[in-house]
Amino acid sequence: MNQKTEKIISGFCGFWELISEKCSYSIGEPPKAGTYQLKIDKGKVQFHVSWVDKDSKKFQVEFSGIPNGIKYPYEDNPHVDTVKYEITSAGDFMSIAYKGNLIINEASRVLSEDGNFLYVTQKVIGPDGELHANSSVYKRRKAKFA
């Protein structure tokens, strides 16, 4: 990972807490609570996302990738062949999952100007075959996730 990319990514790193009432979902319901953690380790960005749904069921997902804009094979999900992580020219942190050449999932992460809020918009193809966007807002917890 080059220094410029690492500097941008480091702004996203930390421990974030979901502000449920600020979420907007076009498919499903926003979680009641959740956290989003990002860190850099050996050139990869590691994600740990956990949430509690409206029925108080707990979920979590972990994944990692190299933010260089190159597609890499993805073996942890039968619905996804490859994934790509990149920083856009606007400084957004994107991840895109593909099945063949079809985009299955696209997530953009944007920081507030002061770096205290993380805005995550996830676009997915729903069971109806239509594209849906779910947007979540997170507030940075004061102590950074190392």
PDB file of C-alpha atoms in Angstrom:
ATOM      1  CA  MET A   1       0.000   0.000   0.000  1.00  0.00           C
ATOM      2  CA  ASN A   2       1.474   3.365  -0.935  1.00  0.00           C
ATOM      3  CA  GLN A   3       1.905   6.136   1.659  1.00  0.00           C
ATOM      4  CA  LYS A   4      -0.885   8.317   0.261  1.00  0.00           C
ATOM      5  CA  THR A   5      -3.402   5.472   0.402  1.00  0.00           C
ATOM      6  CA  GLU A   6      -2.244   4.438   3.873  1.00  0.00           C
ATOM      7  CA  LYS A   7      -2.666   8.019   5.113  1.00  0.00           C
ATOM      8  CA  ILE A   8      -6.225   8.210   3.751  1.00  0.00           C
ATOM      9  CA  ILE A   9      -7.112   4.763   5.108  1.00  0.00           C
ATOM     10  CA  SER A  10      -5.730   5.646   8.552  1.00  0.00           C
ATOM     11  CA  GLY A  11      -8.463   8.296   8.838  1.00  0.00           C
ATOM     12  CA  PHE A  12     -11.054   5.521   8.542  1.00  0.00           C
ATOM     13  CA  CYS A  13      -9.311   3.332  11.107  1.00  0.00           C
ATOM     14  CA  GLY A  14     -10.792   3.164  14.557  1.00  0.00           C
ATOM     15  CA  PHE A  15     -13.796   1.970  16.469  1.00  0.00           C
ATOM     16  CA  TRP A  16     -17.147   3.364  15.366  1.00  0.00           C
ATOM     17  CA  GLU A  17     -20.561   3.146  17.056  1.00  0.00           C
ATOM     18  CA  LEU A  18     -23.791   3.057  15.060  1.00  0.00           C
ATOM     19  CA  ILE A  19     -26.282   5.906  15.403  1.00  0.00           C
ATOM     20  CA  SER A  20     -29.342   3.809  14.558  1.00  0.00           C
ATOM     21  CA  GLU A  21     -31.819   6.677  14.302  1.00  0.00           C
ATOM     22  CA  LYS A  22     -29.713   8.286  11.536  1.00  0.00           C
ATOM     23  CA  CYS A  23     -29.775   5.177   9.326  1.00  0.00           C
ATOM     24  CA  SER A  24     -31.869   4.922   6.180  1.00  0.00           C
ATOM     25  CA  TYR A  25     -32.584   1.482   4.727  1.00  0.00           C
ATOM     26  CA  SER A  26     -34.471   0.772   1.506  1.00  0.00           C
ATOM     27  CA  ILE A  27     -34.336  -2.969   2.183  1.00  0.00           C
ATOM     28  CA  GLY A  28     -34.612  -4.516   5.627  1.00  0.00           C
ATOM     29  CA  GLU A  29     -34.539  -2.568   8.881  1.00  0.00           C
ATOM     30  CA  PRO A  30     -31.619  -0.733  10.437  1.00  0.00           C
ATOM     31  CA  PRO A  31     -29.984  -2.473  13.387  1.00  0.00           C
ATOM     32  CA  LYS A  32     -30.815  -1.372  16.939  1.00  0.00           C
ATOM     33  CA  ALA A  33     -27.100  -1.127  17.714  1.00  0.00           C
ATOM     34  CA  GLY A  34     -23.798  -1.860  16.041  1.00  0.00           C
ATOM     35  CA  THR A  35     -20.085  -1.246  15.786  1.00  0.00           C
ATOM     36  CA  TYR A  36     -17.665  -0.911  12.890  1.00  0.00           C
ATOM     37  CA  GLN A  37     -13.929  -1.395  13.375  1.00  0.00           C
ATOM     38  CA  LEU A  38     -11.190  -0.836  10.839  1.00  0.00           C
ATOM     39  CA  LYS A  39      -7.457  -1.291  11.167  1.00  0.00           C
ATOM     40  CA  ILE A  40      -4.434  -1.719   8.920  1.00  0.00           C
ATOM     41  CA  ASP A  41      -2.292  -4.816   9.350  1.00  0.00           C
ATOM     42  CA  LYS A  42       0.493  -5.839   6.970  1.00  0.00           C
ATOM     43  CA  GLY A  43      -0.871  -3.803   4.066  1.00  0.00           C
ATOM     44  CA  LYS A  44      -4.433  -5.052   4.447  1.00  0.00           C
ATOM     45  CA  VAL A  45      -7.417  -3.237   5.874  1.00  0.00           C
ATOM     46  CA  GLN A  46      -9.259  -5.416   8.357  1.00  0.00           C
ATOM     47  CA  PHE A  47     -12.952  -4.924   9.057  1.00  0.00           C
ATOM     48  CA  HIS A  48     -14.979  -6.186  11.991  1.00  0.00           C
ATOM     49  CA  VAL A  49     -18.661  -5.266  11.871  1.00  0.00           C
ATOM     50  CA  SER A  50     -21.175  -6.346  14.506  1.00  0.00           C
ATOM     51  CA  TRP A  51     -24.825  -5.467  14.994  1.00  0.00           C
ATOM     52  CA  VAL A  52     -27.973  -6.301  16.922  1.00  0.00           C
ATOM     53  CA  ASP A  53     -31.229  -6.527  14.969  1.00  0.00           C
ATOM     54  CA  LYS A  54     -34.718  -5.445  16.037  1.00  0.00           C
ATOM     55  CA  ASP A  55     -35.270  -8.885  17.640  1.00  0.00           C
ATOM     56  CA  SER A  56     -32.023  -8.546  19.672  1.00  0.00           C
ATOM     57  CA  LYS A  57     -30.212 -11.185  17.585  1.00  0.00           C
ATOM     58  CA  LYS A  58     -26.466 -10.575  17.372  1.00  0.00           C
ATOM     59  CA  PHE A  59     -24.505 -10.770  14.121  1.00  0.00           C
ATOM     60  CA  GLN A  60     -20.939 -10.108  13.067  1.00  0.00           C
ATOM     61  CA  VAL A  61     -18.791 -10.268   9.982  1.00  0.00           C
ATOM     62  CA  GLU A  62     -15.046  -9.968   9.476  1.00  0.00           C
ATOM     63  CA  PHE A  63     -13.235  -9.441   6.199  1.00  0.00           C
ATOM     64  CA  SER A  64     -10.062  -7.825   4.892  1.00  0.00           C
ATOM     65  CA  GLY A  65      -8.587  -6.563   1.671  1.00  0.00           C
ATOM     66  CA  ILE A  66      -5.803  -4.662  -0.002  1.00  0.00           C
ATOM     67  CA  PRO A  67      -7.030  -1.173  -1.028  1.00  0.00           C
ATOM     68  CA  ASN A  68      -5.248  -1.006  -4.387  1.00  0.00           C
ATOM     69  CA  GLY A  69      -8.170  -1.203  -6.843  1.00  0.00           C
ATOM     70  CA  ILE A  70      -7.311  -4.735  -7.989  1.00  0.00           C
ATOM     71  CA  LYS A  71      -9.868  -7.558  -7.961  1.00  0.00           C
ATOM     72  CA  TYR A  72      -8.860 -10.513  -5.792  1.00  0.00           C
ATOM     73  CA  PRO A  73     -10.485 -13.951  -5.546  1.00  0.00           C
ATOM     74  CA  TYR A  74     -12.903 -14.259  -2.629  1.00  0.00           C
ATOM     75  CA  GLU A  75     -13.398 -17.734  -1.224  1.00  0.00           C
ATOM     76  CA  ASP A  76     -15.524 -17.136   1.868  1.00  0.00           C
ATOM     77  CA  ASN A  77     -18.868 -16.695   0.113  1.00  0.00           C
ATOM     78  CA  PRO A  78     -20.369 -18.843  -2.689  1.00  0.00           C
ATOM     79  CA  HIS A  79     -22.244 -15.802  -4.055  1.00  0.00           C
ATOM     80  CA  VAL A  80     -19.040 -13.775  -4.597  1.00  0.00           C
ATOM     81  CA  ASP A  81     -16.099 -14.572  -6.900  1.00  0.00           C
ATOM     82  CA  THR A  82     -13.896 -11.506  -6.485  1.00  0.00           C
ATOM     83  CA  VAL A  83     -13.637  -8.348  -4.378  1.00  0.00           C
ATOM     84  CA  LYS A  84     -11.953  -5.010  -4.910  1.00  0.00           C
ATOM     85  CA  TYR A  85     -11.048  -2.312  -2.364  1.00  0.00           C
ATOM     86  CA  GLU A  86     -10.017   1.170  -3.404  1.00  0.00           C
ATOM     87  CA  ILE A  87      -9.814   4.836  -2.513  1.00  0.00           C
ATOM     88  CA  THR A  88     -11.650   7.027  -5.012  1.00  0.00           C
ATOM     89  CA  SER A  89     -10.328  10.366  -6.255  1.00  0.00           C
ATOM     90  CA  ALA A  90     -12.806  12.005  -3.826  1.00  0.00           C
ATOM     91  CA  GLY A  91     -11.259  10.084  -0.899  1.00  0.00           C
ATOM     92  CA  ASP A  92     -14.126   7.615  -0.430  1.00  0.00           C
ATOM     93  CA  PHE A  93     -13.176   4.102   0.654  1.00  0.00           C
ATOM     94  CA  MET A  94     -14.971   1.617  -1.616  1.00  0.00           C
ATOM     95  CA  SER A  95     -15.372  -2.135  -1.574  1.00  0.00           C
ATOM     96  CA  ILE A  96     -17.030  -3.956  -4.441  1.00  0.00           C
ATOM     97  CA  ALA A  97     -18.010  -7.640  -4.571  1.00  0.00           C
ATOM     98  CA  TYR A  98     -18.520  -9.384  -7.910  1.00  0.00           C
ATOM     99  CA  LYS A  99     -20.094 -12.601  -9.170  1.00  0.00           C
ATOM    100  CA  GLY A 100     -18.551 -12.914 -12.606  1.00  0.00           C
ATOM    101  CA  ASN A 101     -18.754  -9.356 -13.981  1.00  0.00           C
ATOM    102  CA  LEU A 102     -21.935  -8.530 -12.063  1.00  0.00           C
ATOM    103  CA  ILE A 103     -21.612  -6.233  -9.039  1.00  0.00           C
ATOM    104  CA  ILE A 104     -23.331  -8.009  -6.142  1.00  0.00           C
ATOM    105  CA  ASN A 105     -22.508  -5.547  -3.387  1.00  0.00           C
ATOM    106  CA  GLU A 106     -20.921  -2.117  -3.299  1.00  0.00           C
ATOM    107  CA  ALA A 107     -20.080  -0.259  -0.110  1.00  0.00           C
ATOM    108  CA  SER A 108     -18.798   3.302   0.112  1.00  0.00           C
ATOM    109  CA  ARG A 109     -17.354   4.785   3.265  1.00  0.00           C
ATOM    110  CA  VAL A 110     -17.085   8.544   3.661  1.00  0.00           C
ATOM    111  CA  LEU A 111     -15.698  10.505   6.600  1.00  0.00           C
ATOM    112  CA  SER A 112     -17.143  13.749   7.901  1.00  0.00           C
ATOM    113  CA  GLU A 113     -14.834  16.751   7.528  1.00  0.00           C
ATOM    114  CA  ASP A 114     -13.871  16.597  11.211  1.00  0.00           C
ATOM    115  CA  GLY A 115     -13.301  12.809  11.052  1.00  0.00           C
ATOM    116  CA  ASN A 116     -15.814  12.104  13.825  1.00  0.00           C
ATOM    117  CA  PHE A 117     -18.515  10.468  11.695  1.00  0.00           C
ATOM    118  CA  LEU A 118     -18.392   7.589   9.246  1.00  0.00           C
ATOM    119  CA  TYR A 119     -21.106   7.326   6.592  1.00  0.00           C
ATOM    120  CA  VAL A 120     -21.493   3.873   5.046  1.00  0.00           C
ATOM    121  CA  THR A 121     -23.755   3.300   2.056  1.00  0.00           C
ATOM    122  CA  GLN A 122     -24.206  -0.258   0.925  1.00  0.00           C
ATOM    123  CA  LYS A 123     -25.853  -1.047  -2.400  1.00  0.00           C
ATOM    124  CA  VAL A 124     -27.175  -4.560  -2.921  1.00  0.00           C
ATOM    125  CA  ILE A 125     -29.412  -6.355  -5.358  1.00  0.00           C
ATOM    126  CA  GLY A 126     -32.481  -7.363  -3.366  1.00  0.00           C
ATOM    127  CA  PRO A 127     -34.630 -10.474  -3.666  1.00  0.00           C
ATOM    128  CA  ASP A 128     -36.837  -8.460  -6.030  1.00  0.00           C
ATOM    129  CA  GLY A 129     -33.890  -8.088  -8.446  1.00  0.00           C
ATOM    130  CA  GLU A 130     -33.798  -4.318  -7.870  1.00  0.00           C
ATOM    131  CA  LEU A 131     -30.855  -2.288  -6.571  1.00  0.00           C
ATOM    132  CA  HIS A 132     -31.305  -1.105  -2.975  1.00  0.00           C
ATOM    133  CA  ALA A 133     -29.208   1.266  -0.872  1.00  0.00           C
ATOM    134  CA  ASN A 134     -28.853   1.122   2.900  1.00  0.00           C
ATOM    135  CA  SER A 135     -27.088   4.023   4.611  1.00  0.00           C
ATOM    136  CA  SER A 136     -25.652   3.897   8.114  1.00  0.00           C
ATOM    137  CA  VAL A 137     -24.057   6.581  10.270  1.00  0.00           C
ATOM    138  CA  TYR A 138     -21.387   5.857  12.872  1.00  0.00           C
ATOM    139  CA  LYS A 139     -19.737   8.083  15.487  1.00  0.00           C
ATOM    140  CA  ARG A 140     -16.057   7.631  16.279  1.00  0.00           C
ATOM    141  CA  ARG A 141     -15.341   6.280  19.727  1.00  0.00           C
ATOM    142  CA  LYS A 142     -12.638   8.460  21.293  1.00  0.00           C
ATOM    143  CA  ALA A 143      -9.978   5.756  21.728  1.00  0.00           C
ATOM    144  CA  LYS A 144      -8.729   4.507  18.350  1.00  0.00           C
ATOM    145  CA  PHE A 145      -8.812   0.776  17.590  1.00  0.00           C
ATOM    146  CA  ALA A 146      -5.191  -0.283  17.255  1.00  0.00           C
TER     147      ALA A 146
END
